[in-house]
Amino acid sequence: MRLFVNRFIADEAAALRPLLWPRLLVSAAALIVAVVVATAYGAANIPPDAVIQIILSKLPGLLLEHDWSASWETIVWDVRLPRVVMAGLVGATLAFTGSTYQAVLRNPLADPYLIGVAAGAGLGAAIATVADVPYTFSGFSVLPLMAFVGALIAVTLSYGLARTGPSMPAASLVLAGIAVSSIGTSITALIMLLDTERTLTILFWLLGGLGSSDWERVGYVLPYIAISLAIALAHARILNVFQLGEEQARQLGVNVERTTILLLLSASLAAAAVVSLTGIIGFVGLIVPHMIRLLWGPDYRHLIPLSALLGAAFLILCDLIARSVIAPAELPIGIITALSGGPFFLYLLRRHSQRIVI
Amino acid sequence: MTSAIKVQDISVNYDPRVALSSVSLLIGAGEIVGLVGPNGCGKSTLIRAITRVVPLSSGKITLLGEDVSDLSQRQLARLVAVVPQNPNVPDNFRSFDLVMLGRTPHLGLLQSESERDLQAVHNAMIATDTWHLADRLLGEISGGERQRVVISRALAQETPVLLLDEPTAHLDIGQQAATMELLESASSERSLTVLVAMHDLTLAARYCQRLVMLSQGRLIAEGRPEEVLREELLADVYTSRIDVFSHPYNGLPVVTSSGRTEGRQYGNAQDPAETARKADQGQDLHPHRR
């Protein structure tokens, strides 16, 4: 009898909870389509089925008949795919770290750049550019390294300034982050004005781009992203509790300080790694999580993985547009993310304005 | 009697203001105790101190024999659940999901909700008569329903101690009584210890076995409702003229304020003292019910 009662409740409750896997399936399908289309399209168009075969042939244990030219394989595997994969990783990172920031700081306007990552990276890159450091130094790329260090310094500063004793109010962190970002941005602007010859170089870096992606760089960001995503996924249920505010989260048994620091540091690390290689790509961290909220609700157990998948798909398509519109020249991808995502976002906002709560 | 909540000589300072000074309190397992006193007297601070949201300057709090400061946040949340004064409830959460958050202290980081958790949520929502609202968004239901959903979340936490900070503040008088009856039955069914901060002294007297009165951070009276609700004491604490009547039907204290203006008339009544005496004796006021 008890079993029967349990089953009855379980059935009722199951109807209350939307399943994750159909949404994951749809999002993964969107990502696969984006990867194939973006890899197939370019100066030389390659048929999508060939693209799929070339990619599959690289998987261990799959022996496929080679019926494509070596030049196709080079274009797909060595030229386009690293860039597409990098775009995917960057989009995924910006989107899931954006969701994390919005949840932890309880601020719908939070994005991965809010507490200084972008300004610090920009300043690091500007200093590296004007200081005439060699692009590589004993095997390391110096500019990304300095951008990474700049980002970490800025985030550490924001934390240090916002902390008062054992507690760190979310609002203080947001304000400290904005102050640190303004200082960093101002110094970068000053450097650009003082060294007008390199202004354009710095500006291009600041606007962001994926032009210099290769497998080595993919390998460099991957560990940061993987660890950060694992931490965010493990805390997805706790992020739901955070929506009730600091006091109630505590009364529900969450160690708010420790969780906040862990989640923000891991998200900042992944964002810093990504920014150091591709520059500042705005809007993704803000728009993708909100789109998913508007479509599928606020549960972070869905939001984190779906943000990663759809953020990846979104940025891959934006990069495809950025490199195709005025080919062979490229547009800064930040322009495309804002121009394509903005109107769609506004449309969703108009339709479900009452649901735009974090 | 084993004490569920034992507050020993605690003080809390909100620099530089003293929020609580030398408060001591014993609450037995299964008791329903009302925490009363004017705005800013320290009711909410006491609830925050017990759940360690604000640090103690001195003193010690034990819950079922465990020193609160020795427990992890999670262990603490398995002993005591809180219904806050103005609970922050996201409009786009479903009732069911909010109540499920009450299971947080029982779930590990990578653990997903089991049938046991589902059962706890279901029981809590049945107890508060909110199961039919399970699939509704919190933004779509009424204030009274939302309050019951928040109480369900605290019940789903399945703690031996429940603290509530003015749970009846925004409810109509029918809902106020219903909420207090809900606490009464939850307390007796689950042998739950309840400490409930409230402003409505009549309601507190009706449903609480004991009252604890705070004023300016100090505990100034405790005991059975009729012992605490004395006119002189209330006049002093609330700096207002307070009248305490005996309810004509059940004899419980009925408390009203007649304001701070001396000699103010009571509606149509000619002689306040006369009216009060009649009310006390249950005369004439409701002849149609006799």
PDB file of C-alpha atoms in Angstrom, chain B residues 44 93 130 251 275:
ATOM      1  CA  SER B  44      14.106  38.900  14.367  1.00  0.00           C
ATOM      2  CA  PHE B  93       9.631  29.168  -9.317  1.00  0.00           C
ATOM      3  CA  THR B 130      -0.975  23.382  -0.844  1.00  0.00           C
ATOM      4  CA  GLY B 251     -11.898  33.703  28.539  1.00  0.00           C
ATOM      5  CA  THR B 275     -17.983  49.150  28.273  1.00  0.00           C
TER       6      THR B 275
END
